[in-house]
C-alpha cells in the first residue's frame, strides 16, 4: 500500500460512504446490521488513531507506579497481583489517577459518545 490514504483514512471513508449513501436506502433488519457494521468500522478507526498512544501512556504510568519494567500486559498483571495481595490500594499515591485515566482512554476508543464520558471530559476535577 502507498503512503496515502492511510488505513485509518480508508476505513473512515468506507464508514462515511455507508453511513451517508447506503444506510438511507436500507430498511428493516438489514438497516440494523449495516449500523452495527458502521459502528465496528468507526471503532477500528478510533483504535488505529488513539490506542497506541493510550497504551504507551498507560505503560509509562504503570512503570512509575510499580517501579518495574515490562510489557503493558506484564505491568497490568503485576498491578492486579499487587491489588489482590493488598500490597496497593486506592490510598496508594497515583493509583486512582492511573485507573481513572486508563478508563477515560479506553472510553475514548470504545464509547466516545457515552454521556458520562462526555460530561467528565468537561470536568477536570473529580470528587
Coordinates of C-alpha atoms in Angstrom, one line a residue:
X1 CA 0.0 0.0 0.0
X2 CA 1.2 3.5 -0.7
X3 CA 1.6 6.3 1.9
X4 CA -1.8 7.8 1.1
X5 CA -4.5 7.2 2.0
X6 CA -3.7 5.6 5.4
X7 CA -5.6 2.6 6.6
X8 CA -7.4 4.9 9.0
X9 CA -8.5 7.2 6.2
X10 CA -9.6 4.3 4.1
X11 CA -11.8 2.8 6.9
X12 CA -13.2 6.2 7.7
X13 CA -14.1 6.8 4.0
X14 CA -15.9 3.4 3.8
X15 CA -17.8 4.1 7.0
X16 CA -18.8 7.6 5.8
X17 CA -19.9 6.2 2.5
X18 CA -22.0 3.5 4.1
X19 CA -23.5 6.0 6.5
X20 CA -24.4 8.7 4.0
X21 CA -25.1 6.8 0.8
X22 CA -26.2 3.2 1.7
X23 CA -27.8 3.5 5.1
X24 CA -30.7 5.8 3.9
X25 CA -31.6 3.2 1.3
X26 CA -31.7 0.2 3.6
X27 CA -34.7 -0.7 5.7
X28 CA -35.6 -3.2 8.4
X29 CA -33.2 -5.7 10.0
X30 CA -30.6 -5.1 7.3
X31 CA -30.5 -1.4 8.3
X32 CA -29.7 -2.5 11.9
X33 CA -26.9 -4.9 10.6
X34 CA -25.5 -2.1 8.5
X35 CA -25.4 0.3 11.5
X36 CA -23.6 -2.4 13.5
X37 CA -21.0 -2.7 10.7
X38 CA -20.6 1.0 10.5
X39 CA -20.1 1.2 14.3
X40 CA -17.4 -1.5 14.0
X41 CA -15.6 0.4 11.3
X42 CA -15.8 3.6 13.5
X43 CA -14.4 1.6 16.5
X44 CA -11.5 0.3 14.4
X45 CA -10.7 3.8 13.2
X46 CA -10.6 5.1 16.8
X47 CA -8.4 2.1 17.8
X48 CA -5.9 2.8 15.0
X49 CA -5.7 6.5 15.8
X50 CA -5.9 6.5 19.7
X51 CA -5.0 3.1 21.2
X52 CA -1.2 3.2 20.6
X53 CA -0.7 6.5 22.4
X54 CA -3.1 5.5 25.2
X55 CA -1.3 2.2 25.7
X56 CA 2.1 3.9 25.8
X57 CA 0.8 6.4 28.4
X58 CA -0.7 3.6 30.4
X59 CA 2.6 1.6 30.4
X60 CA 4.5 4.7 31.5
X61 CA 2.1 5.3 34.4
X62 CA 2.4 1.7 35.5
X63 CA 6.2 1.7 35.3
X64 CA 6.3 4.7 37.5
X65 CA 3.6 3.4 39.9
X66 CA 5.0 -0.1 40.2
X67 CA 8.7 0.8 39.8
X68 CA 9.3 -2.1 37.4
X69 CA 9.7 -2.5 33.7
X70 CA 7.8 -4.8 31.3
X71 CA 5.2 -5.0 28.6
X72 CA 1.8 -3.5 29.1
X73 CA 0.3 -7.0 29.7
X74 CA 3.0 -7.8 32.3
X75 CA 2.6 -4.5 34.1
X76 CA -1.2 -4.9 34.3
X77 CA -0.7 -8.5 35.6
X78 CA 1.7 -7.1 38.3
X79 CA -0.8 -4.4 39.2
X80 CA -3.6 -6.9 39.5
X81 CA -1.5 -9.2 41.7
X82 CA -0.4 -6.3 44.0
X83 CA -4.1 -5.3 44.4
X84 CA -5.2 -8.8 45.0
X85 CA -2.5 -9.3 47.7
X86 CA -3.4 -5.9 49.3
X87 CA 0.0 -4.5 48.6
X88 CA -1.5 -1.4 47.0
X89 CA -5.0 0.1 47.1
X90 CA -6.7 3.3 46.3
X91 CA -4.8 5.1 49.0
X92 CA -1.5 4.3 47.1
X93 CA -0.4 7.6 45.5
X94 CA -1.1 7.6 41.8
X95 CA -3.2 4.5 41.6
X96 CA -6.7 6.2 41.5
X97 CA -5.4 8.7 38.9
X98 CA -3.9 5.9 36.8
X99 CA -7.2 3.9 36.9
X100 CA -9.2 7.0 36.0
X101 CA -7.0 8.0 33.1
X102 CA -6.9 4.4 31.8
X103 CA -10.7 4.2 31.9
X104 CA -11.1 7.5 30.1
X105 CA -8.6 6.5 27.4
X106 CA -10.5 3.2 26.9
X107 CA -13.8 5.0 26.7
X108 CA -12.4 7.4 24.1
X109 CA -11.9 4.4 21.8
X110 CA -14.9 2.3 22.8
X111 CA -17.7 4.7 23.7
X112 CA -16.8 8.3 22.9
X113 CA -20.5 9.3 22.8
X114 CA -21.3 7.9 26.2
X115 CA -22.9 10.7 28.2
X116 CA -20.9 10.3 31.4
X117 CA -17.7 10.2 29.5
X118 CA -18.5 13.4 27.6
X119 CA -19.5 15.0 30.9
X120 CA -16.2 14.1 32.5
X121 CA -14.2 15.4 29.6
X122 CA -15.5 18.9 30.6
X123 CA -14.8 18.3 34.2
X124 CA -11.1 18.3 35.1
X125 CA -11.7 17.7 38.8
X126 CA -13.3 14.7 40.4
X127 CA -14.7 14.1 43.8

